[in-house]
Short mmCIF file of C-alpha atoms in Angstrom, two decimals:
data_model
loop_
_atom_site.label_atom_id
_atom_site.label_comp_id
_atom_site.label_asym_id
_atom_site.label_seq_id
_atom_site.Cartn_x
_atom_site.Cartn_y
_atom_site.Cartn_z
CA UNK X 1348 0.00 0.00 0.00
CA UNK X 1349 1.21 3.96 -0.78
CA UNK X 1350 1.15 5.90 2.30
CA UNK X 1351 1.22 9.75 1.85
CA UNK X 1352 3.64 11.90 4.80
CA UNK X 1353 2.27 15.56 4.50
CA UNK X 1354 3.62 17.80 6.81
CA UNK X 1355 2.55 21.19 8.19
CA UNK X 1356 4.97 22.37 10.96
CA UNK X 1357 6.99 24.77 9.52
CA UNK X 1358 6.05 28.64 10.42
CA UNK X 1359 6.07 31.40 8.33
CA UNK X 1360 8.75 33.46 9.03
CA UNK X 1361 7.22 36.41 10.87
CA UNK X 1362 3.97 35.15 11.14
CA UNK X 1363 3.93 32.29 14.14
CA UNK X 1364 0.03 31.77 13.75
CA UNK X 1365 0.42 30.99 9.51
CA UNK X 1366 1.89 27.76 8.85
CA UNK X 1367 3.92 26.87 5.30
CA UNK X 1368 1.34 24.66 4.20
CA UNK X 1369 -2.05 26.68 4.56
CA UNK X 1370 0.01 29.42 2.27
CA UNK X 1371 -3.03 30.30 -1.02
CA UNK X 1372 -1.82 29.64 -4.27
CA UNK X 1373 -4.85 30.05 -6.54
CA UNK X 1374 -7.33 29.99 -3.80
CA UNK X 1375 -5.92 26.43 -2.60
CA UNK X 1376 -3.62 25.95 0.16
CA UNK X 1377 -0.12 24.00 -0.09
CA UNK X 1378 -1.34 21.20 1.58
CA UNK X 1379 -4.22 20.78 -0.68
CA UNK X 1380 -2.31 21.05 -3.39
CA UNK X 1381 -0.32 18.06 -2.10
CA UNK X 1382 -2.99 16.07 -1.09
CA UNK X 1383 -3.80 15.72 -4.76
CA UNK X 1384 -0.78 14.70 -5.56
CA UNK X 1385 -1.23 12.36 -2.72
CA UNK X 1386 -4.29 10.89 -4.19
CA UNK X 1387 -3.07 10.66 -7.90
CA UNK X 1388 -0.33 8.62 -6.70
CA UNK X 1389 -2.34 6.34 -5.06
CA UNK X 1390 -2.11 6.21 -1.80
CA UNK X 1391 -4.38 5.09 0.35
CA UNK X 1392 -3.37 6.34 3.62
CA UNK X 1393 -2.39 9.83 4.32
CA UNK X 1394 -0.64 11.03 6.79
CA UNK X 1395 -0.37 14.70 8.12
CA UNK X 1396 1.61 16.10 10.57
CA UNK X 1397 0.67 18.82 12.48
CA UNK X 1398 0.72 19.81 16.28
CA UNK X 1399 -2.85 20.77 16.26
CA UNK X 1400 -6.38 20.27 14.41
CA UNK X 1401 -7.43 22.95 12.39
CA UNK X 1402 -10.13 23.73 10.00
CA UNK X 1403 -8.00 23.04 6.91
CA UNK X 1404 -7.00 19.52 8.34
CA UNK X 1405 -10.53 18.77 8.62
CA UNK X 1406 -11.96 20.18 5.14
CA UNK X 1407 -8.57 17.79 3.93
CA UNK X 1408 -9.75 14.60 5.70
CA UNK X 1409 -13.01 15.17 4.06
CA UNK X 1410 -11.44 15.20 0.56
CA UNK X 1411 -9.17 12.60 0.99
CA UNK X 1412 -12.16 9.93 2.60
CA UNK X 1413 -14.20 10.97 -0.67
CA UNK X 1414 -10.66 9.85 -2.61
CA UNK X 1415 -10.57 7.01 -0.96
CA UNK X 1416 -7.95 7.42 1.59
CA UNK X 1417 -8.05 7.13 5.17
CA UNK X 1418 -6.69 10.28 6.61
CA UNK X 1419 -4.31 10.68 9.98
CA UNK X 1420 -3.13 13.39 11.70
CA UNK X 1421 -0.19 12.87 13.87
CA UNK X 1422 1.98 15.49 16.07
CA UNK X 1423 5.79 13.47 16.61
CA UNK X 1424 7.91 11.49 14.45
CA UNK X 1425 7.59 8.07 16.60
CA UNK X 1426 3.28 8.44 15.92
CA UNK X 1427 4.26 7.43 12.27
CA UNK X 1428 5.66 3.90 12.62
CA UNK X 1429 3.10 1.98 12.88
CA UNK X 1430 1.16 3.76 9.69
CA UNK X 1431 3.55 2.38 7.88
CA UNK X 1432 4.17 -1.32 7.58
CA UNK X 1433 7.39 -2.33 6.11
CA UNK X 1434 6.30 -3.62 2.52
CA UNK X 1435 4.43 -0.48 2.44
CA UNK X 1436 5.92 2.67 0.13
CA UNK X 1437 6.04 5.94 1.94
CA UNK X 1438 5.63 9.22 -0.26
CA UNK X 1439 7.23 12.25 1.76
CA UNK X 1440 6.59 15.85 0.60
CA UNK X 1441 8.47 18.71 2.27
CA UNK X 1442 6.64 21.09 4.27
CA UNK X 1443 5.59 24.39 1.89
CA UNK X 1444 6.73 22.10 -1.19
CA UNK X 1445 4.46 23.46 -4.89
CA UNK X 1446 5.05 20.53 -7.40
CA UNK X 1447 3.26 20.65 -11.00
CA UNK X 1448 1.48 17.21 -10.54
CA UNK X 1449 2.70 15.82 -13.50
CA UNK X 1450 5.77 16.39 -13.78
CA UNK X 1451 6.05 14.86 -9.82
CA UNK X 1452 4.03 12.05 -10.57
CA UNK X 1453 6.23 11.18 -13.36
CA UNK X 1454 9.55 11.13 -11.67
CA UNK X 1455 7.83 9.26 -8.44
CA UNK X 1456 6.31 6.37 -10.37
CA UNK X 1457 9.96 5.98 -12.24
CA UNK X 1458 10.72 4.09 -8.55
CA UNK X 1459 11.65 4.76 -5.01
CA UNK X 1460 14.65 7.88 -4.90
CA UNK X 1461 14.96 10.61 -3.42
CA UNK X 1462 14.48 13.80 -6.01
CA UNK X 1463 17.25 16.02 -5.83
CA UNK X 1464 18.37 19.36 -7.05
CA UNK X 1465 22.31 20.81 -7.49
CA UNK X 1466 23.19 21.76 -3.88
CA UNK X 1467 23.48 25.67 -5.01
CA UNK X 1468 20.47 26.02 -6.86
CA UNK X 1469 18.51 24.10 -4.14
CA UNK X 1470 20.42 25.78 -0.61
CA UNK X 1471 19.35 29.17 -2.91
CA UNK X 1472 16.11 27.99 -3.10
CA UNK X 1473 15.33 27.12 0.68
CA UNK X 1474 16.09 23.24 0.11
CA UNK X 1475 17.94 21.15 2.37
CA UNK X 1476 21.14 20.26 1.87
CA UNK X 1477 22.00 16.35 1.48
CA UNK X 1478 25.78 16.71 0.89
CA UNK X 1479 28.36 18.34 -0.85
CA UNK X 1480 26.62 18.27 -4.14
CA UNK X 1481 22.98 17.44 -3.95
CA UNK X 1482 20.25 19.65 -2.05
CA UNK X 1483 16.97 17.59 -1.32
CA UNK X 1484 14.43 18.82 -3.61
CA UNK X 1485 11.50 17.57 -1.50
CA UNK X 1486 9.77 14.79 -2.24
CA UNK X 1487 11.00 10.86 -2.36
CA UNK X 1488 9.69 7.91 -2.11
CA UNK X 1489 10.86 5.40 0.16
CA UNK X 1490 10.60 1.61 0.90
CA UNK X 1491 7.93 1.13 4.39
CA UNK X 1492 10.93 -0.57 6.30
CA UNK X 1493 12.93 2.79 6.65
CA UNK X 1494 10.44 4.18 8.44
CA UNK X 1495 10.90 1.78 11.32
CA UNK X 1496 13.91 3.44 12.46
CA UNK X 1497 12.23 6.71 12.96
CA UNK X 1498 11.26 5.08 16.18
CA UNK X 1499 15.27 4.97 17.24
CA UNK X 1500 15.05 8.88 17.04
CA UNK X 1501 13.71 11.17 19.36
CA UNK X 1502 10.49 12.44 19.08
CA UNK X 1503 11.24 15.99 18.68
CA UNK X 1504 13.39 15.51 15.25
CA UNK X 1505 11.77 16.35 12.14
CA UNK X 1506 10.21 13.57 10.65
CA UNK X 1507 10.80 14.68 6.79
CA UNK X 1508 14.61 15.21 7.59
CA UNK X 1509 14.90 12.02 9.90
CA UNK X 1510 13.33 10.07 6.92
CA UNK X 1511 15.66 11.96 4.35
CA UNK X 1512 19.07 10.93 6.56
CA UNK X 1513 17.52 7.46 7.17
CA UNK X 1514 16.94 7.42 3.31
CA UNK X 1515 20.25 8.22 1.98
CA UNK X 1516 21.71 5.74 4.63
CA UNK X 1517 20.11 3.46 2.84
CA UNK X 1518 21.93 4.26 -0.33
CA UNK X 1519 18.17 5.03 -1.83
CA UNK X 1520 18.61 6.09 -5.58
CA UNK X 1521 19.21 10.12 -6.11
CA UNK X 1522 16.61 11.29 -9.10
CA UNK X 1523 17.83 14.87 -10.22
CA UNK X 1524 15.20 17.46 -10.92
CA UNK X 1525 15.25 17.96 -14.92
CA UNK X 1526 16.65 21.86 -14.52
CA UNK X 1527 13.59 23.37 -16.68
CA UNK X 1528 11.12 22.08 -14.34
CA UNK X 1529 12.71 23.91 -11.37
CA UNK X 1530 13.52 27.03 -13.66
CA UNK X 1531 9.88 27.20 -15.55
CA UNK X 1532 8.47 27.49 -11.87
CA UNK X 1533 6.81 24.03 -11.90
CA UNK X 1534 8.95 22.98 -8.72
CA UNK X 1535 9.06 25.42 -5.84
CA UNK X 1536 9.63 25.71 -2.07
CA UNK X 1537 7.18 27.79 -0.73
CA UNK X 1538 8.01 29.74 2.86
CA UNK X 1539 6.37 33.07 2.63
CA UNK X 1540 3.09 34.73 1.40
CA UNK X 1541 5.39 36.77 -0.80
CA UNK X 1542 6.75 34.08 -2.07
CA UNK X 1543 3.13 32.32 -2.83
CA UNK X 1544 1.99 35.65 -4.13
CA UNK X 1545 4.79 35.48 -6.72
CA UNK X 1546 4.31 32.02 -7.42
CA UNK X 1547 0.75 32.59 -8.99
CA UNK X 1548 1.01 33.93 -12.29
CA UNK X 1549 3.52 31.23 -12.88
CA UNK X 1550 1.16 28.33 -11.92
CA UNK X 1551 -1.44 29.94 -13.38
CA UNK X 1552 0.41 29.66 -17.14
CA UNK X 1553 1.51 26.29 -16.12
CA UNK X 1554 -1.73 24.80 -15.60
CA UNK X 1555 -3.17 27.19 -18.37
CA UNK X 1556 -1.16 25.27 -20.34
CA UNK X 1557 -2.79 24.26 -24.10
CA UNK X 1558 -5.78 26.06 -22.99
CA UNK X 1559 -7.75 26.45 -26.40
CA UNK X 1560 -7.31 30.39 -26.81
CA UNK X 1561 -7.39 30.93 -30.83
CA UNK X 1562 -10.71 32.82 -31.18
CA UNK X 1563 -11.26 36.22 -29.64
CA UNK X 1564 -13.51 34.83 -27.28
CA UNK X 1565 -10.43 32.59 -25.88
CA UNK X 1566 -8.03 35.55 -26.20
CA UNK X 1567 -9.76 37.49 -23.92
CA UNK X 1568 -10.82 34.87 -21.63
CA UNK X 1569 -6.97 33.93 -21.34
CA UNK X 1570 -6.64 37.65 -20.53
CA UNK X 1571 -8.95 37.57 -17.97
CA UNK X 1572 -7.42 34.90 -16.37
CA UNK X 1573 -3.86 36.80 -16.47
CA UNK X 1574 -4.94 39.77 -14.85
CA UNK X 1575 -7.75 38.65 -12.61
CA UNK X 1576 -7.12 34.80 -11.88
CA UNK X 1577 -5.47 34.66 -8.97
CA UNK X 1578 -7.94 37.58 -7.37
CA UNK X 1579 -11.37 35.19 -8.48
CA UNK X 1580 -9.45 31.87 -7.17
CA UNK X 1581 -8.65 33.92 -3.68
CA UNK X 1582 -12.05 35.03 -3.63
CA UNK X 1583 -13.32 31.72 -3.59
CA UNK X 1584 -14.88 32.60 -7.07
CA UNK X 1585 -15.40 28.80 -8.58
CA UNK X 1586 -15.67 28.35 -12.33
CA UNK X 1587 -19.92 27.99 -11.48
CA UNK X 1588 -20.52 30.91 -10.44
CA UNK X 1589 -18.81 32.40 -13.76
CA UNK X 1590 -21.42 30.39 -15.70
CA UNK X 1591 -24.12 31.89 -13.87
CA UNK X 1592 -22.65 35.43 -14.24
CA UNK X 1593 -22.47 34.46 -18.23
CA UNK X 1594 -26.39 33.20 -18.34
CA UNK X 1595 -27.40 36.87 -16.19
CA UNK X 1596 -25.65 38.66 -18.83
CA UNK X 1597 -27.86 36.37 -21.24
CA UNK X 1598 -30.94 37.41 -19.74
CA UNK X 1599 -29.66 41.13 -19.31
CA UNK X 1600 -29.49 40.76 -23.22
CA UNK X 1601 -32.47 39.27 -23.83
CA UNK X 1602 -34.40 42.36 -21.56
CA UNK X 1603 -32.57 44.46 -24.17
CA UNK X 1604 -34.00 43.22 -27.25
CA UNK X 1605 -37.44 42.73 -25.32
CA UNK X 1606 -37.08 46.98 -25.52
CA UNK X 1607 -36.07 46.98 -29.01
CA UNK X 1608 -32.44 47.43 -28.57
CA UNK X 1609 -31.20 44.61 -30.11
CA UNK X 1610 -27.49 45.29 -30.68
CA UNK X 1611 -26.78 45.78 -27.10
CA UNK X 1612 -28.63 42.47 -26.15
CA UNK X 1613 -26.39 40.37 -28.77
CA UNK X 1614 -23.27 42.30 -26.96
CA UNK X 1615 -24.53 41.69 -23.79
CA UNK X 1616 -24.94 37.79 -25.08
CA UNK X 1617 -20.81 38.31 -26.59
CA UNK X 1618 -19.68 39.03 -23.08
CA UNK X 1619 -21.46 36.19 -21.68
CA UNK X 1620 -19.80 33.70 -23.87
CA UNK X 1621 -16.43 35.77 -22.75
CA UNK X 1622 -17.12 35.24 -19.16
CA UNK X 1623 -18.50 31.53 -19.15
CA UNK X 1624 -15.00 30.28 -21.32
CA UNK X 1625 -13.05 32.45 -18.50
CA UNK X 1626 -14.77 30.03 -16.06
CA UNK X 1627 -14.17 26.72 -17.93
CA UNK X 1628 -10.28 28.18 -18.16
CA UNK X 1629 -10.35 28.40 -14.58
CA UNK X 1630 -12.05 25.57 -14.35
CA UNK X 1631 -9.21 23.85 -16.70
CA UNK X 1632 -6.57 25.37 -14.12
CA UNK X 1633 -8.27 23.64 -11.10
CA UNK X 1634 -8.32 20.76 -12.75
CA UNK X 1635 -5.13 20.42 -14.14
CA UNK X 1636 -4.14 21.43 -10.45
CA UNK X 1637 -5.74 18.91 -8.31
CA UNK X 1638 -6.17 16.34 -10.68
CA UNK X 1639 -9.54 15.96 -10.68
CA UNK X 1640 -11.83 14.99 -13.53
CA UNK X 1641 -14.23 17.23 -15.65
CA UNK X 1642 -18.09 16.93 -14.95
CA UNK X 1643 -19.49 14.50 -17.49
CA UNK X 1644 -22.24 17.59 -17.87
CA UNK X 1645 -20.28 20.62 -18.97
CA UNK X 1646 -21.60 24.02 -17.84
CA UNK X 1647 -20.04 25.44 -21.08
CA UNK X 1648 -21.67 23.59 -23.11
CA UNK X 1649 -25.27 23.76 -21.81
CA UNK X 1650 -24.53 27.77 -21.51
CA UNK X 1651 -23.37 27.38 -25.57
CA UNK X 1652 -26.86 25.75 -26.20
CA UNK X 1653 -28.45 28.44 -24.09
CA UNK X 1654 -26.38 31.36 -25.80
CA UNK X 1655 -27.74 30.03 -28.99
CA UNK X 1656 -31.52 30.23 -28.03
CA UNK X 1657 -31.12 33.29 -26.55
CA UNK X 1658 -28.97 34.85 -29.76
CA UNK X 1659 -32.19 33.19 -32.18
CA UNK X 1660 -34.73 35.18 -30.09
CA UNK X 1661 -32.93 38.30 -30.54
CA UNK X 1662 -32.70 38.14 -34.08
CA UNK X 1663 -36.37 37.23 -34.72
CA UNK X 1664 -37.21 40.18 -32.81
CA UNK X 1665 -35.19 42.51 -34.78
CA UNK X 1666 -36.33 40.44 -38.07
CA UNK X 1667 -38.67 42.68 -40.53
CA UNK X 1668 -39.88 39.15 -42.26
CA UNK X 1669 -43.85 39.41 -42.65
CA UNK X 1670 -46.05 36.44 -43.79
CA UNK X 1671 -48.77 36.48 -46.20
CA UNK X 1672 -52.46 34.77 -45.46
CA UNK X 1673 -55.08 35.01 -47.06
CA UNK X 1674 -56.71 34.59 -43.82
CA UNK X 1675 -55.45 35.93 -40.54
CA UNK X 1676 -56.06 33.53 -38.44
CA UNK X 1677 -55.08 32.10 -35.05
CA UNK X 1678 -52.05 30.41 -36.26
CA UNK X 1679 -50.65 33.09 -38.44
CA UNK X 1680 -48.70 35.24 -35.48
CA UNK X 1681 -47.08 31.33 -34.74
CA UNK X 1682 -45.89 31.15 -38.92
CA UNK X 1683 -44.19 34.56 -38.53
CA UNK X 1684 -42.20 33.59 -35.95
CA UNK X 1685 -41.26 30.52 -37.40
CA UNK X 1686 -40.23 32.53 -40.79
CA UNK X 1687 -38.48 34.68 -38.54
CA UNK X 1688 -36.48 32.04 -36.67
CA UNK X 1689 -35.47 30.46 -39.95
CA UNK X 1690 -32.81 32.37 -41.06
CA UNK X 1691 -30.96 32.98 -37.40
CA UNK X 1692 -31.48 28.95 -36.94
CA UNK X 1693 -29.80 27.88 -39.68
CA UNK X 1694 -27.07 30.59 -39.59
CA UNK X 1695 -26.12 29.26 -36.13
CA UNK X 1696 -26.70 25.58 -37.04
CA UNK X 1697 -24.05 25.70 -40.20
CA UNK X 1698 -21.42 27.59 -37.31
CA UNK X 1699 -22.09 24.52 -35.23
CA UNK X 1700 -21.85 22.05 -37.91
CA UNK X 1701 -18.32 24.19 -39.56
CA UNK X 1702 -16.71 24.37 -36.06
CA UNK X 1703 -17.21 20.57 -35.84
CA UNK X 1704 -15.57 19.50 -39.29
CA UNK X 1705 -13.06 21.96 -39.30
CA UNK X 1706 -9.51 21.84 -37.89
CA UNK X 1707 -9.77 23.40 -34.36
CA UNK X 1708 -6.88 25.62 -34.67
CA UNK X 1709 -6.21 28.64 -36.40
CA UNK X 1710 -8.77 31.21 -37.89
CA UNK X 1711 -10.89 28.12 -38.80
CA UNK X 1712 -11.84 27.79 -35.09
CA UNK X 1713 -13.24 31.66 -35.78
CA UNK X 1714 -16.46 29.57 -36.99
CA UNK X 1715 -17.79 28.80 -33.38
CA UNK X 1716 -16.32 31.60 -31.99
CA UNK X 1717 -19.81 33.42 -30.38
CA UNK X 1718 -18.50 36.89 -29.41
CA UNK X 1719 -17.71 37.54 -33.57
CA UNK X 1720 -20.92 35.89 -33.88
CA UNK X 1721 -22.74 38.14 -31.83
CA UNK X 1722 -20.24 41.38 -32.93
CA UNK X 1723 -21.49 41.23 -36.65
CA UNK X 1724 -25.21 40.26 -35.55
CA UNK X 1725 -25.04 43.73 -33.33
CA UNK X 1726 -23.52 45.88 -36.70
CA UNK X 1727 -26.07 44.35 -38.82
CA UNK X 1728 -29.07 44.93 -36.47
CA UNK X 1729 -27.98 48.56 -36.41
CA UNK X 1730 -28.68 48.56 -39.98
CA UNK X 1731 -31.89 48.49 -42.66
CA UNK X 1732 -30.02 45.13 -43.74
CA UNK X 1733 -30.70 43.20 -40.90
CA UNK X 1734 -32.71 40.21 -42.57
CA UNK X 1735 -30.62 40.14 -45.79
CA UNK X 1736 -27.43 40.23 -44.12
CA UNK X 1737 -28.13 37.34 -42.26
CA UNK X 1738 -29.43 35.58 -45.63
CA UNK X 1739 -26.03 36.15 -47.04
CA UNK X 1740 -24.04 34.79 -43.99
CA UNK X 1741 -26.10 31.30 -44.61
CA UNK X 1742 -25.61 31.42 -47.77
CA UNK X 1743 -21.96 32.81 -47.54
CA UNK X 1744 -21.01 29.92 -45.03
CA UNK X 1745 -22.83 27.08 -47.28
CA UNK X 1746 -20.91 28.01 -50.22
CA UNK X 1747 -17.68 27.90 -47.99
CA UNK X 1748 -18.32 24.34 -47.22
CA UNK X 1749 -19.23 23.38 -50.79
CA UNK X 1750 -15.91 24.95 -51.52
CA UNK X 1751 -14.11 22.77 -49.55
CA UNK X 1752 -14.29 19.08 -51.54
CA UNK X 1753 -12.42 17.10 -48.29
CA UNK X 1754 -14.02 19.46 -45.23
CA UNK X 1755 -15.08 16.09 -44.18
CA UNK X 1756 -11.80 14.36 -44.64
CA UNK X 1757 -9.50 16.84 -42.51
CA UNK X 1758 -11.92 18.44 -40.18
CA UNK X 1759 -11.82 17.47 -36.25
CA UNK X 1760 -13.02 14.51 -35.43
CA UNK X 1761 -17.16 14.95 -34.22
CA UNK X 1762 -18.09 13.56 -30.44
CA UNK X 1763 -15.51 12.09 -30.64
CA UNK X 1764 -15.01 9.77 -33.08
CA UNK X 1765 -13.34 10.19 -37.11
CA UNK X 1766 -15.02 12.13 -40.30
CA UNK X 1767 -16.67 9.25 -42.23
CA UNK X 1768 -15.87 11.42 -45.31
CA UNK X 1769 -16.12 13.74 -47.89
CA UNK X 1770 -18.79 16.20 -47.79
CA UNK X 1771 -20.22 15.31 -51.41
CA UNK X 1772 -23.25 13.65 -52.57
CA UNK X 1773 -23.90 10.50 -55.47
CA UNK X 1774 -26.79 12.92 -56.57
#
């Protein structure tokens, strides 16, 4: 079995009440951070030191018994022996220790070592020093049967550098940290608030990390997240409440073009798409963070669907199209509607169906972009045009596709699975 040693000892210099490992980096504490990597690695027990309970502790225990583990709090090094049974592994993270998950998880799982970093760069850094040319870089795994001779130590001795002294005793294998880990700021020792303060915009890009940000909507969503990320995470602002904040800006819009002002509702409906994709990139952080797994029903895309209805209503309110009866009867306000509908409807449906099939990268990912959507809805409601501008975006996107012989060939794959082909008919 993997057993997890977290620690929480260490105070922050200046600061005897804060503690190294309830320090906030993106609205998460150390600790939590850790217990992640805890989990991901499979362990089943955890094990936290600390010299009382706190709140954090407790909201931990909670997460770890939903991941599975059992959780233990202990306050000397001798309380950890018998936790650990001797064909257990033990995974030891240093107190205040920030590791990108996967980048930890992949040196870990190579085998038990001890990860290390050049003694200069890691004494610079606030590691420990192992000897004259390695500086413990704070994590290693270690064989259950060391951990018996913490019991040989006294109790006041630090349990993650009696475990380190009893590990290199042992001759356990040294594992350098690859340099541009530790440089890029995906490996740090964290000891001060500063120091977690300056920390954050670095995590944040790391965890950003292949973030889908080629449209205008995901440009300024990633610039959201740059300027205001760490303040929302802090603020215990969660990706959800984004999504709401995107579907009030919805309904703000759709009040608009209730009052006949139509090109401020489909704005107001641009910056909702803006603010619910700056949720699912925070959302993407988190979970790139913690190692958790996405809801199998996204909030972005029952907002998209939503955006949609809500973009169709404005337009059929601004639409000038009039039907001809030769009776009016009770069904003929229904028919206008549904002739107004028509053209926003299939505008939005060939932008769904041309973001599927097309490569998503590059301008071609412009096609289910919704804030350009909305931007050239808003100029062309502002004009006498309205209805034939929207005509000859169908039209214009049709012929796009018809121009393009193997769209169904080299587009993106659709829910999931391959194109089955061309888009051409036998006709």
């Amino acid at each position: 079995m993997r057993v997890a040693l977290l620690s929480s000892l260490e105070a922050v210099p200046g600061e005897p009440q804060g503690l190294r490992g309830d320090l906030p980096v993106g609205g998460r504490s150390v600790l939590r951070h850790q217990l992640a990597l805890a989990l991901a690695f499979g362990c089943k027990r955890i094990v936290a030191l600390a010299e009382t309970l706190t709140g954090e502790l407790v909201g931990l225990q909670h997460v770890a018994e939903e991941g599975g583990a059992r959780f233990h709090v202990v306050a000397n090094t001798r309380a950890i022996v018998p936790l650990v049974a001797p064909e257990d592994e033990l995974l030891v993270l240093a107190d205040g220790l920030l590791a990108a998950p996967g980048e930890a998880l992949r040196l870990l799982e190579a085998g038990p070592a001890i990860v290390t970093l050049p003694v200069e760069t890691g004494i610079a850094a606030g590691f420990e020093r192992i000897d004259i040319n390695h500086a413990f870089a704070g994590a290693m795994r270690v064989p259950g049967r060391i951990v018996a001779g913490l019991g040989d130590l006294p109790s006041d001795w630090n349990p993650v550098s009696a475990l380190l002294r009893l590990a290199v005793q042992a001759h356990l294998t040294m594992r350098d940290l690859p340099g541009p880990v530790f440089a890029e700021g995906r490996w740090a020792l964290l000891r001060t608030e500063a120091e977690a303060h300056a920390m954050e915009p670095k995590w944040l890009s790391v965890h950003a990390a292949g973030a889908f940000v080629t449209t205008p909507t995901g440009w300024l969503a990633a610039l959201a997240v740059r300027l205001a990320g760490s303040a929302l995470l802090h603020a215990g602002t969660r990706p959800l409440v984004l999504h709401l904040a995107a579907v009030v800006l919805v309904l703000l819009g759709l009040g608009a073009g209730w009052f006949g002002w139509t090109a401020a509702g489909l704005l107001a409906c641009g910056l909702g798409a803006v603010v619910s994709r700056t949720g699912d990139l925070l959302g993407r952080i988190e979970r790139n963070a913690l190692l958790t797994r996405a809801a199998r029903l996204s909030p972005e895309r029952l907002f998209g669907w939503a955006l949609d209805g809500a973009i169709v209503s404005l337009c059929a309110w601004r639409s000038a199209v009039t039907v001809a009866v030769a009776r009016v009867g009770a069904g003929a306000e229904g028919v206008v509607w549904l002739q107004r509908c028509f053209a926003p409807v299939a505008l939005l449906l060939a932008l769904r169906l041309l973001a599927r099939v097309l490569p998503a990268s590059g301008r071609m990912a412009w096609f289910g972009d919704r804030l350009l959507a909305t931007v050239v809805l808003a100029i062309l409601a502002s004009s006498r045009a309205f209805d034939a501008g929207v005509g000859a975006m169908v039209v214009g996107l049709l012929a796009f596709a018809l121009a393009r012989p193997n769209l169904g060939q080299n587009g993106a794959a659709i829910d999931g699975q391959a194109p089955n082909g061309p888009l051409t008919s036998n006709v």
